[in-house]
Amino acid sequence: MDDKRRAILDSTGHLLIEGGPGCGKTTIALLKALNAIETLDEGQRVLFLSFSRAAVRQITDRMQGLLTRSVRARLEVRTFHAFFLELVRSHGRLLVGHPCEFITPDRGREMHADFDGDKEAWEAEYRRMAVEEGRYVFEMLAAGAAQLLEGSRAVRDLYSSTYPVVIVDEFQDTSTDQWQAVKALCRRSTVICLADPDQRIFGHLPGVDEERIDHAVAHLQPSCFDLSADNHRSPESGLLSYANAVLHCQSHPRSKSVTVMPYSLLWGAVPCEVRAHEALLALQGKLEAELGREPTIAVLATTNRLVASVSETISKQNVTARHVLEPVEHILHWDPELAASAGFVVASILEWPGLDRLEALSRTLKAMADYYRTKFAKRAAKTTRATVTALERCIAQLQKGKPARTNAAKVLEAAYDDGLKLTGQPVPDWRDARSHLSGSAELDELFKQVRTLRLLHATDLLSLTLTQAWSPDGSYRDAAAQVRRALADAQLAQAEQDTVPVSLMNMHRSKGKEFDGVVIVEGNRHSRLLDAEWDDERIQANRRLLRVAITRARHRVVFVRPADALPLTR
């Protein structure tokens, strides 16, 4: 251990530790937590806050090799939102005089859709619901927690007494409300901030301020340490130095760890997605030979749209002039809210045997409309709004005894009339109900989304939830409502799933994860990495995002880029 790290462990009071990917910020913070835990009273713990379940998983994995079981039991690693949800649920009565209610993310998006894209009106409404009714959407949890910690000395003292040391990961990305909560805790708790200014990729989110680190220095007056010169993740590959060259648009010598596979824009040439398939298989083979084991690889792009397109392509065999590309098993990290909302449609079908025809079909069509409301809130597409209107019209027609007009409703009517026989075994019953999501464009989309529910680590969770909902009448009573509650809790509190050999996701979602290799795919017209027509601010934001994507890799990075792509370095 060097002198700088010994100084960190020996220091007292608030701390700010800065450094890039792989510099050892997390490791030294865990060792600092170990020192603190040895001095704590019975019942006290160290709180480690991070943004994502992926980051929480990385931290808990790191703990296994550094800390004993007894020490790990006194180190609580939570996401911000899981911690804030618990705080608001436990003490929200102090704000409105009665227990607060949490509106699940999927339900919040459905409500948002009813404002027809008027963002300001929706923000005013969810703030009103929190202040007047004690009903909190996902976006307001941090504000509610900050209000409780700032406004109630008893609550603040309770949490500071329980958590005398609070470690804040990715501090540069904290919002105003999250920072307010941390400031309230720092009155009695020691706060340790871990930050990397060059990984600030969420500046587009409300309340995230590029000067947040300066705010911490001014308010906390911490001891400051800079570990940015260190790199323990990929010290021999040169990936961090290359990523920094991309960030600052500097020259960089050719690196054996970075490969560019261009694709032609001429008609009839190998498409971008097929080229990505080639790159993935080539990288798999190279890393397996080098590492002597099956490698972990991430395929990344700037947009979900391109990620989904690549996923569809690598799921089937592709043939080029030189290769036959076999399908690749992979996990697609994709809109969890939409996946959950599609799951509610399946759950509503599981209720059919216990309901009459009108009630059963109305519930399922409403669940479908709610799915498309959620989608509209995310993308505000006119076709999506039209789908919601058509489904609501179908429900009204059914209630009047008139035949349905849309293909989706006709398919569901036929499925109900054929009879749904369930066994009480959740997994096969779920698959049986899910199989009815076909026969129309709307149902086909739902089927694609609901397949990704495994990304929420939901297989065991869904099985347990449905087992409890099974009724002797041969249906799953209130399955949709119970699945909704279970998945909402999982989204906030569930640890990230185990790493699988191949994962696909957008670059923002990759933050906090690590892989042996990374394939970065750039689209032709959409999903560009850089564009000469962009202003300086957008270009710099994308360079920061690229630095994050590149540094997810331990060993190798492959770029799949158009032939006319702008160079990333000089």
Coordinates of C-alpha atoms in Angstrom, one line a residue:
M1 CA 0.0 0.0 0.0
D2 CA 1.4 3.4 -1.0
D3 CA 1.7 6.5 1.2
K4 CA -1.4 8.2 -0.4
R5 CA -3.6 5.2 0.5
R6 CA -2.2 5.0 4.0
A7 CA -3.0 8.7 4.4
I8 CA -6.6 8.0 3.3
L9 CA -6.9 5.3 5.9
D10 CA -5.4 7.4 8.7
S11 CA -7.5 10.5 7.9
T12 CA -10.4 11.6 10.0
G13 CA -13.5 13.7 9.0
H14 CA -15.1 14.0 5.6
L15 CA -13.2 12.7 2.5
L16 CA -13.3 13.3 -1.2
I17 CA -11.5 10.6 -3.3
E18 CA -11.2 11.3 -7.0
G19 CA -10.0 9.0 -9.7
G20 CA -10.8 7.3 -13.0
P21 CA -12.1 3.7 -13.7
G22 CA -9.9 1.1 -12.0
C23 CA -7.9 3.5 -9.9
G24 CA -9.0 1.7 -6.7
K25 CA -11.5 4.2 -5.2
T26 CA -14.0 1.4 -4.3
T27 CA -11.2 -0.8 -2.7
I28 CA -9.8 2.0 -0.5
A29 CA -13.3 3.0 0.5
L30 CA -14.1 -0.6 1.6
L31 CA -10.8 -0.6 3.6
K32 CA -11.8 2.7 5.1
A33 CA -15.2 1.1 6.0
L34 CA -13.4 -1.8 7.6
N35 CA -11.5 0.6 9.9
A36 CA -14.7 2.5 10.8
I37 CA -16.6 -0.7 11.5
E38 CA -14.0 -1.7 14.1
T39 CA -14.9 1.4 16.1
L40 CA -18.7 1.3 15.8
D41 CA -21.1 0.6 18.6
E42 CA -23.5 -2.4 18.6
G43 CA -26.2 -1.9 16.0
Q44 CA -24.3 0.7 14.0
R45 CA -23.4 0.2 10.3
V46 CA -21.6 1.8 7.5
L47 CA -23.9 2.9 4.6
F48 CA -22.5 2.7 1.0
L49 CA -24.8 4.4 -1.5
S50 CA -24.6 4.0 -5.2
F51 CA -26.9 4.7 -8.2
S52 CA -27.5 1.3 -9.9
R53 CA -28.0 -2.3 -9.0
A54 CA -25.0 -3.1 -11.2
A55 CA -22.8 -0.9 -9.1
V56 CA -24.2 -2.4 -5.9
R57 CA -23.3 -5.8 -7.3
Q58 CA -19.8 -4.8 -8.2
I59 CA -19.3 -3.4 -4.7
T60 CA -20.7 -6.5 -2.9
D61 CA -18.5 -8.7 -5.1
R62 CA -15.4 -6.7 -4.2
M63 CA -16.4 -7.1 -0.5
Q64 CA -16.1 -10.9 -0.7
G65 CA -12.3 -10.8 -1.1
L66 CA -11.6 -7.9 1.2
L67 CA -13.9 -8.3 4.2
T68 CA -14.8 -11.1 6.6
R69 CA -18.5 -12.2 6.9
S70 CA -18.9 -10.4 10.2
V71 CA -17.6 -7.1 8.8
R72 CA -19.8 -7.5 5.6
A73 CA -22.8 -7.8 7.8
R74 CA -22.2 -4.3 9.1
L75 CA -21.6 -2.7 5.7
E76 CA -25.0 -1.9 4.0
V77 CA -24.7 -1.4 0.3
R78 CA -27.9 0.2 -1.2
T79 CA -29.0 2.2 -4.2
F80 CA -30.0 5.7 -3.5
H81 CA -33.6 5.0 -4.4
A82 CA -33.9 1.9 -2.3
F83 CA -32.6 3.9 0.7
F84 CA -34.9 6.8 0.0
L85 CA -37.9 4.6 -0.5
E86 CA -37.4 3.0 2.9
L87 CA -37.0 6.4 4.5
V88 CA -40.1 7.9 3.0
R89 CA -42.2 4.7 3.8
S90 CA -41.0 4.7 7.4
H91 CA -41.3 8.4 8.2
G92 CA -43.5 10.0 5.6
R93 CA -46.2 10.4 8.1
L94 CA -44.3 13.4 9.4
L95 CA -44.8 15.1 6.1
V96 CA -48.5 14.7 5.5
G97 CA -50.0 13.2 8.6
H98 CA -50.5 9.7 7.3
P99 CA -48.3 7.0 5.8
C100 CA -47.0 7.8 2.3
E101 CA -47.7 5.8 -0.7
F102 CA -45.2 4.9 -3.4
I103 CA -46.5 5.0 -7.0
T104 CA -44.6 2.3 -9.0
P105 CA -42.4 3.4 -11.9
D106 CA -44.7 1.7 -14.5
R107 CA -47.8 3.4 -13.0
G108 CA -46.1 6.7 -12.9
R109 CA -45.3 6.5 -16.6
E110 CA -49.0 5.6 -17.3
M111 CA -50.1 8.7 -15.4
H112 CA -47.4 10.8 -17.2
A113 CA -48.8 9.6 -20.6
D114 CA -52.2 11.2 -19.7
F115 CA -50.6 14.6 -19.8
D116 CA -49.9 14.1 -23.6
G117 CA -46.2 15.0 -23.4
D118 CA -46.6 18.2 -21.3
K119 CA -43.6 17.7 -19.1
E120 CA -44.1 20.8 -17.0
A121 CA -47.7 19.9 -16.2
W122 CA -46.8 16.4 -15.2
E123 CA -44.0 17.6 -13.0
A124 CA -46.4 20.1 -11.3
E125 CA -48.8 17.2 -10.7
Y126 CA -46.4 14.7 -9.2
R127 CA -45.1 17.5 -6.9
R128 CA -48.6 18.3 -5.9
M129 CA -49.4 14.6 -5.2
A130 CA -46.3 14.4 -2.9
V131 CA -46.9 17.6 -1.0
E132 CA -50.7 17.3 -0.6
E133 CA -51.4 13.6 -0.7
G134 CA -48.2 11.9 0.3
R135 CA -48.1 9.9 -3.0
Y136 CA -44.6 9.6 -4.4
V137 CA -43.5 8.8 -7.8
F138 CA -39.9 7.5 -8.4
E139 CA -38.6 11.0 -9.3
M140 CA -39.8 12.5 -6.0
L141 CA -38.3 10.0 -3.5
A142 CA -35.0 11.9 -3.2
A143 CA -36.9 15.2 -2.5
G144 CA -39.1 13.5 0.1
A145 CA -36.1 11.9 1.8
A146 CA -34.2 15.2 1.8
Q147 CA -37.2 17.0 3.3
L148 CA -37.4 14.5 6.1
L149 CA -33.7 14.6 6.9
E150 CA -33.5 18.3 6.8
G151 CA -36.8 19.0 8.5
S152 CA -36.8 16.5 11.3
R153 CA -33.9 16.4 13.7
A154 CA -35.2 13.2 15.2
V155 CA -35.1 11.4 11.8
R156 CA -31.7 12.9 11.0
D157 CA -30.3 11.8 14.3
L158 CA -31.8 8.3 14.0
Y159 CA -30.1 7.7 10.6
S160 CA -26.8 9.3 11.6
S161 CA -26.8 7.2 14.8
T162 CA -27.4 4.1 12.7
Y163 CA -24.9 5.1 10.0
P164 CA -22.0 7.1 11.5
V165 CA -20.2 6.7 8.2
V166 CA -21.8 7.2 4.7
I167 CA -19.9 6.4 1.5
V168 CA -21.4 8.1 -1.6
D169 CA -20.3 6.4 -4.9
E170 CA -20.3 8.3 -8.3
F171 CA -20.8 11.6 -6.3
Q172 CA -20.4 13.7 -9.5
D173 CA -23.8 12.5 -10.7
T174 CA -25.8 13.3 -7.6
S175 CA -28.9 15.5 -8.1
T176 CA -29.7 18.5 -6.1
D177 CA -32.1 16.5 -3.9
Q178 CA -29.6 13.7 -3.3
W179 CA -27.0 16.2 -2.4
Q180 CA -29.4 17.9 0.1
A181 CA -30.0 14.5 1.7
V182 CA -26.2 13.9 2.0
K183 CA -25.7 17.4 3.4
A184 CA -28.3 16.7 6.1
L185 CA -26.6 13.5 7.1
C186 CA -23.1 15.1 7.1
R187 CA -24.1 17.1 10.2
R188 CA -23.4 14.0 12.4
S189 CA -22.2 11.3 10.0
T190 CA -18.8 11.2 8.3
V191 CA -19.3 11.4 4.5
I192 CA -16.8 9.9 2.0
C193 CA -17.4 11.0 -1.6
L194 CA -16.0 8.9 -4.5
A195 CA -16.0 10.8 -7.7
D196 CA -14.7 10.9 -11.3
P197 CA -15.4 14.3 -13.0
D198 CA -14.8 12.6 -16.4
Q199 CA -17.5 10.0 -15.9
R200 CA -20.2 12.7 -15.5
I201 CA -22.6 11.3 -18.2
F202 CA -26.0 12.1 -16.6
G203 CA -25.9 15.9 -16.9
H204 CA -29.1 15.8 -19.0
L205 CA -31.0 14.7 -15.9
P206 CA -32.8 17.3 -13.7
G207 CA -30.7 18.6 -10.8
V208 CA -27.4 17.0 -11.9
D209 CA -24.8 19.8 -11.7
E210 CA -21.3 19.8 -13.2
E211 CA -20.1 21.8 -10.2
R212 CA -21.3 19.2 -7.7
I213 CA -17.8 18.3 -6.6
D214 CA -17.0 22.0 -6.0
H215 CA -20.2 22.1 -3.8
A216 CA -18.9 19.2 -1.7
V217 CA -15.5 20.8 -1.2
A218 CA -17.1 24.1 -0.2
H219 CA -19.6 22.6 2.2
L220 CA -17.8 19.5 3.6
Q221 CA -14.3 20.9 3.6
P222 CA -13.1 17.4 3.2
S223 CA -9.6 15.9 3.0
C224 CA -9.1 15.5 -0.8
F225 CA -7.1 12.7 -2.5
D226 CA -6.5 12.2 -6.2
L227 CA -6.0 8.6 -7.4
S228 CA -6.5 9.4 -11.1
A229 CA -2.9 8.4 -12.0
D230 CA -3.6 4.7 -11.0
N231 CA -5.2 2.0 -13.1
H232 CA -5.7 -1.5 -11.8
R233 CA -8.5 -2.6 -14.1
S234 CA -6.6 -2.7 -17.4
P235 CA -3.0 -1.6 -16.6
E236 CA -1.3 -3.5 -19.4
S237 CA -3.8 -3.0 -22.2
G238 CA -3.6 0.8 -22.4
L239 CA -7.3 1.1 -22.5
L240 CA -7.5 3.9 -19.9
S241 CA -4.9 6.0 -21.7
Y242 CA -6.8 5.4 -25.0
A243 CA -10.1 6.4 -23.4
N244 CA -8.6 9.6 -22.0
A245 CA -7.2 10.4 -25.5
V246 CA -10.8 10.0 -26.8
L247 CA -12.1 12.2 -24.1
H248 CA -9.7 15.0 -24.8
C249 CA -9.4 14.4 -28.5
Q250 CA -5.6 13.9 -28.3
S251 CA -3.3 11.8 -30.3
H252 CA -2.7 8.2 -29.2
P253 CA -0.3 5.5 -30.5
R254 CA -1.9 2.5 -32.1
S255 CA -3.0 0.1 -29.4
K256 CA -3.2 -3.7 -29.8
S257 CA -6.1 -3.7 -27.4
V258 CA -8.3 -1.5 -29.6
T259 CA -9.6 -2.7 -33.0
V260 CA -11.7 -0.9 -35.6
M261 CA -13.9 -3.0 -37.9
P262 CA -15.4 -0.5 -40.5
Y263 CA -18.4 -1.3 -42.6
S264 CA -19.2 0.0 -46.1
L265 CA -22.1 2.3 -46.7
L266 CA -22.6 1.0 -50.3
W267 CA -25.8 -0.7 -51.3
G268 CA -25.5 -4.5 -50.8
A269 CA -22.6 -4.3 -48.3
V270 CA -22.6 -6.1 -45.0
P271 CA -25.0 -4.2 -42.7
C272 CA -23.8 -2.7 -39.4
E273 CA -25.6 -5.3 -37.3
V274 CA -24.1 -8.2 -39.2
R275 CA -20.7 -6.6 -38.9
A276 CA -21.3 -6.4 -35.1
H277 CA -22.1 -10.1 -35.2
E278 CA -18.7 -10.8 -36.9
A279 CA -16.9 -8.6 -34.3
L280 CA -18.5 -10.3 -31.4
L281 CA -17.6 -13.8 -32.5
A282 CA -14.1 -12.7 -33.4
L283 CA -13.6 -11.1 -30.0
Q284 CA -15.0 -14.1 -28.2
G285 CA -12.5 -16.4 -29.9
K286 CA -9.5 -14.1 -29.3
L287 CA -10.3 -13.5 -25.6
E288 CA -11.0 -17.2 -25.0
A289 CA -7.6 -18.1 -26.4
E290 CA -5.9 -15.4 -24.3
L291 CA -7.7 -16.0 -21.0
G292 CA -8.2 -19.8 -21.2
R293 CA -11.8 -19.4 -20.2
E294 CA -15.1 -18.2 -21.5
P295 CA -14.9 -14.4 -21.6
T296 CA -17.6 -11.8 -20.7
I297 CA -18.4 -9.4 -23.4
A298 CA -20.7 -6.3 -23.7
V299 CA -22.1 -5.0 -27.0
L300 CA -22.8 -1.3 -26.5
A301 CA -24.4 1.5 -28.6
T302 CA -25.5 5.0 -27.8
T303 CA -29.2 4.2 -28.3
N304 CA -31.7 1.4 -27.3
R305 CA -32.8 1.4 -30.9
L306 CA -29.5 0.2 -32.3
V307 CA -29.0 -2.2 -29.4
A308 CA -32.3 -3.9 -30.1
S309 CA -31.5 -4.1 -33.8
V310 CA -28.2 -5.8 -33.0
S311 CA -29.9 -8.2 -30.6
E312 CA -32.4 -9.3 -33.2
T313 CA -29.5 -9.8 -35.7
I314 CA -27.2 -11.9 -33.5
S315 CA -30.2 -14.1 -32.4
K316 CA -30.2 -15.8 -35.8
Q317 CA -27.7 -17.2 -38.2
N318 CA -26.2 -14.8 -40.7
V319 CA -24.1 -15.6 -43.7
T320 CA -21.5 -13.3 -45.3
A321 CA -19.1 -13.9 -48.2
R322 CA -16.5 -15.1 -45.7
H323 CA -18.3 -16.5 -42.7
V324 CA -21.4 -18.4 -41.4
L325 CA -22.2 -16.5 -38.2
E326 CA -24.0 -18.7 -35.7
P327 CA -26.6 -17.3 -33.3
V328 CA -25.3 -15.9 -30.0
E329 CA -27.1 -16.5 -26.7
H330 CA -27.2 -13.2 -24.9
I331 CA -29.0 -11.0 -22.4
L332 CA -30.6 -7.8 -23.6
H333 CA -30.6 -5.1 -20.9
W334 CA -33.7 -3.3 -22.1
D335 CA -36.5 -1.0 -20.7
P336 CA -37.4 -2.6 -17.4
E337 CA -40.5 -0.5 -17.0
L338 CA -41.8 -1.6 -20.4
A339 CA -40.9 -5.3 -19.7
A340 CA -42.8 -5.1 -16.4
S341 CA -45.8 -3.4 -18.0
A342 CA -45.9 -6.2 -20.6
G343 CA -45.7 -8.7 -17.7
F344 CA -48.9 -7.3 -16.2
V345 CA -50.7 -8.2 -19.5
V346 CA -49.6 -11.9 -19.0
A347 CA -50.6 -11.8 -15.4
S348 CA -54.1 -10.5 -16.4
I349 CA -54.5 -13.5 -18.7
L350 CA -53.7 -15.8 -15.7
E351 CA -56.8 -14.4 -14.1
W352 CA -59.1 -15.4 -16.9
P353 CA -60.5 -18.8 -15.5
G354 CA -61.8 -17.0 -12.5
L355 CA -63.5 -14.1 -14.4
D356 CA -66.5 -13.8 -16.8
R357 CA -65.7 -13.1 -20.4
L358 CA -66.3 -9.3 -20.3
E359 CA -64.3 -8.7 -17.1
A360 CA -61.4 -10.9 -18.3
L361 CA -61.1 -9.3 -21.7
S362 CA -61.6 -5.8 -20.3
R363 CA -58.8 -6.3 -17.8
T364 CA -56.4 -7.6 -20.4
L365 CA -57.2 -4.9 -22.9
K366 CA -56.8 -2.3 -20.1
A367 CA -53.4 -3.8 -19.2
M368 CA -52.4 -3.5 -22.9
A369 CA -53.5 0.1 -23.0
D370 CA -51.5 0.8 -19.9
Y371 CA -48.4 -0.8 -21.5
Y372 CA -48.8 1.6 -24.5
R373 CA -49.3 4.5 -22.1
T374 CA -46.0 3.6 -20.5
K375 CA -44.4 3.5 -23.9
F376 CA -45.9 6.8 -24.9
A377 CA -44.5 8.5 -21.7
K378 CA -41.1 7.3 -22.8
R379 CA -41.2 8.2 -26.5
A380 CA -44.4 10.3 -27.1
A381 CA -45.1 8.7 -30.5
K382 CA -48.4 9.5 -32.2
T383 CA -48.9 5.9 -33.3
T384 CA -48.6 4.8 -29.6
R385 CA -51.2 7.2 -28.5
A386 CA -53.5 6.0 -31.4
T387 CA -53.0 2.4 -30.1
V388 CA -54.1 3.4 -26.6
T389 CA -57.2 5.1 -28.0
A390 CA -58.0 2.0 -30.1
L391 CA -57.7 -0.3 -27.2
E392 CA -59.9 1.9 -25.0
R393 CA -62.5 2.0 -27.7
C394 CA -62.4 -1.8 -27.8
I395 CA -63.2 -2.0 -24.1
A396 CA -66.1 0.4 -24.6
Q397 CA -67.4 -1.7 -27.5
L398 CA -67.2 -5.0 -25.5
Q399 CA -69.1 -3.4 -22.6
K400 CA -71.9 -2.4 -25.0
G401 CA -72.0 -6.0 -26.3
K402 CA -70.5 -5.1 -29.7
P403 CA -67.8 -7.1 -31.5
A404 CA -64.2 -5.9 -31.2
R405 CA -62.7 -4.3 -34.3
T406 CA -58.9 -4.5 -33.7
N407 CA -56.9 -7.7 -34.5
A408 CA -55.5 -7.8 -31.0
A409 CA -58.9 -7.8 -29.4
K410 CA -60.2 -10.5 -31.8
V411 CA -57.2 -12.7 -31.0
L412 CA -57.8 -12.4 -27.3
E413 CA -61.5 -13.1 -27.7
A414 CA -60.8 -16.3 -29.5
A415 CA -58.2 -17.3 -26.9
Y416 CA -60.6 -16.8 -24.1
D417 CA -63.4 -18.7 -25.9
D418 CA -61.1 -21.6 -26.4
G419 CA -60.6 -21.9 -22.7
L420 CA -57.4 -21.4 -20.6
K421 CA -56.6 -24.4 -18.5
L422 CA -54.0 -23.7 -15.8
T423 CA -52.1 -26.2 -13.6
G424 CA -51.1 -24.2 -10.6
Q425 CA -47.5 -24.5 -11.7
P426 CA -46.4 -20.9 -12.2
V427 CA -43.6 -21.4 -14.8
P428 CA -45.5 -23.4 -17.3
D429 CA -48.7 -21.5 -16.7
W430 CA -46.8 -18.2 -17.3
R431 CA -45.4 -19.5 -20.5
D432 CA -48.9 -20.7 -21.6
A433 CA -50.4 -17.3 -20.9
R434 CA -47.5 -15.6 -22.6
S435 CA -48.0 -17.7 -25.8
H436 CA -51.3 -15.8 -26.4
L437 CA -49.3 -12.6 -27.1
S438 CA -49.2 -13.2 -30.8
G439 CA -51.3 -12.7 -33.9
S440 CA -51.2 -8.9 -34.1
A441 CA -48.5 -6.2 -34.2
E442 CA -49.5 -5.0 -30.7
L443 CA -49.4 -8.5 -29.2
D444 CA -46.2 -9.4 -30.9
E445 CA -44.5 -6.3 -29.4
L446 CA -45.7 -7.3 -26.0
F447 CA -44.3 -10.8 -26.4
K448 CA -40.8 -9.4 -27.2
Q449 CA -40.9 -7.1 -24.2
V450 CA -42.1 -9.7 -21.7
R451 CA -39.3 -12.1 -22.6
T452 CA -36.9 -9.7 -21.1
L453 CA -38.5 -9.9 -17.6
R454 CA -35.7 -12.3 -16.7
L455 CA -33.5 -9.2 -16.7
L456 CA -35.2 -8.1 -13.5
H457 CA -34.1 -11.3 -11.9
A458 CA -37.8 -12.1 -11.8
T459 CA -38.0 -15.8 -12.4
D460 CA -38.0 -16.9 -8.8
L461 CA -39.8 -13.8 -7.7
L462 CA -42.6 -14.3 -10.2
S463 CA -42.9 -18.0 -9.3
L464 CA -43.3 -17.2 -5.6
T465 CA -45.7 -14.4 -6.2
L466 CA -47.9 -16.5 -8.5
T467 CA -47.8 -19.5 -6.1
Q468 CA -49.3 -17.3 -3.5
A469 CA -51.9 -16.0 -5.9
W470 CA -53.1 -19.5 -7.0
S471 CA -56.7 -20.2 -6.3
P472 CA -58.7 -23.5 -6.2
D473 CA -61.0 -22.2 -8.9
G474 CA -58.1 -22.7 -11.4
S475 CA -57.0 -19.1 -11.8
Y476 CA -54.4 -16.8 -10.2
R477 CA -56.5 -14.3 -8.2
D478 CA -55.4 -10.6 -8.5
A479 CA -52.3 -11.8 -10.3
A480 CA -51.7 -8.5 -12.1
A481 CA -51.8 -6.5 -8.9
Q482 CA -49.5 -8.9 -7.1
V483 CA -47.0 -9.1 -9.9
R484 CA -47.0 -5.3 -10.2
R485 CA -46.1 -4.9 -6.5
A486 CA -43.5 -7.6 -6.7
L487 CA -41.7 -6.2 -9.7
A488 CA -41.8 -2.7 -8.4
D489 CA -40.0 -3.7 -5.3
A490 CA -37.5 -5.8 -7.4
Q491 CA -36.7 -2.8 -9.6
L492 CA -35.8 -0.7 -6.6
A493 CA -34.1 -3.1 -4.3
Q494 CA -33.0 -6.2 -6.3
A495 CA -29.3 -6.7 -6.7
E496 CA -28.0 -6.9 -10.2
Q497 CA -28.1 -10.3 -11.9
D498 CA -25.0 -12.4 -12.3
T499 CA -22.8 -11.4 -15.2
V500 CA -23.5 -13.6 -18.3
P501 CA -21.1 -14.3 -21.2
V502 CA -22.7 -11.8 -23.6
S503 CA -24.7 -8.7 -22.7
L504 CA -26.3 -6.0 -24.8
M505 CA -27.1 -2.5 -23.5
N506 CA -26.8 1.2 -24.2
M507 CA -23.7 3.0 -23.0
H508 CA -25.4 4.8 -20.1
R509 CA -26.6 1.5 -18.7
S510 CA -23.1 0.0 -18.9
K511 CA -21.8 2.4 -16.2
G512 CA -20.7 0.5 -13.1
K513 CA -20.2 -2.8 -15.0
E514 CA -17.0 -4.6 -16.0
F515 CA -16.4 -7.1 -18.9
D516 CA -13.4 -8.8 -20.4
G517 CA -14.2 -7.2 -23.8
V518 CA -16.4 -4.6 -25.2
V519 CA -17.9 -4.2 -28.8
I520 CA -19.0 -0.6 -29.4
V521 CA -21.3 -0.3 -32.4
E522 CA -22.0 2.9 -34.3
G523 CA -24.9 3.3 -36.6
N524 CA -24.9 4.9 -40.0
R525 CA -27.5 7.6 -39.7
H526 CA -28.7 7.2 -36.2
S527 CA -26.7 6.2 -33.1
R528 CA -23.6 8.1 -34.2
L529 CA -20.6 8.3 -31.8
L530 CA -19.6 11.7 -33.0
D531 CA -21.0 14.1 -35.7
A532 CA -19.4 17.1 -37.2
E533 CA -22.8 18.9 -37.1
W534 CA -23.1 18.7 -33.3
D535 CA -22.2 21.6 -31.1
D536 CA -19.2 21.4 -28.7
E537 CA -21.3 20.6 -25.7
R538 CA -22.9 17.6 -27.3
I539 CA -19.6 16.4 -28.7
Q540 CA -17.9 16.6 -25.3
A541 CA -20.9 14.8 -23.6
N542 CA -20.5 11.9 -26.1
R543 CA -16.7 11.8 -25.5
R544 CA -17.4 11.4 -21.8
L545 CA -19.9 8.6 -22.6
L546 CA -17.3 7.0 -24.9
R547 CA -14.7 7.0 -22.1
V548 CA -17.2 5.2 -19.8
A549 CA -17.9 2.6 -22.6
I550 CA -14.2 2.0 -23.4
T551 CA -13.2 1.6 -19.7
R552 CA -15.9 -1.1 -19.1
A553 CA -13.4 -3.5 -20.7
R554 CA -10.5 -5.2 -18.9
H555 CA -8.7 -6.4 -22.0
R556 CA -10.0 -5.5 -25.5
V557 CA -12.3 -3.1 -27.2
V558 CA -13.6 -3.5 -30.8
F559 CA -15.3 -0.6 -32.6
V560 CA -17.8 -1.3 -35.4
R561 CA -18.0 2.0 -37.3
P562 CA -19.2 3.4 -40.7
A563 CA -16.4 3.9 -43.3
D564 CA -17.0 7.6 -43.1
A565 CA -17.0 7.9 -39.3
L566 CA -15.1 10.8 -37.7
P567 CA -11.8 9.8 -36.0
L568 CA -12.1 9.5 -32.2
T569 CA -8.5 10.6 -31.6
R570 CA -6.0 12.8 -33.5

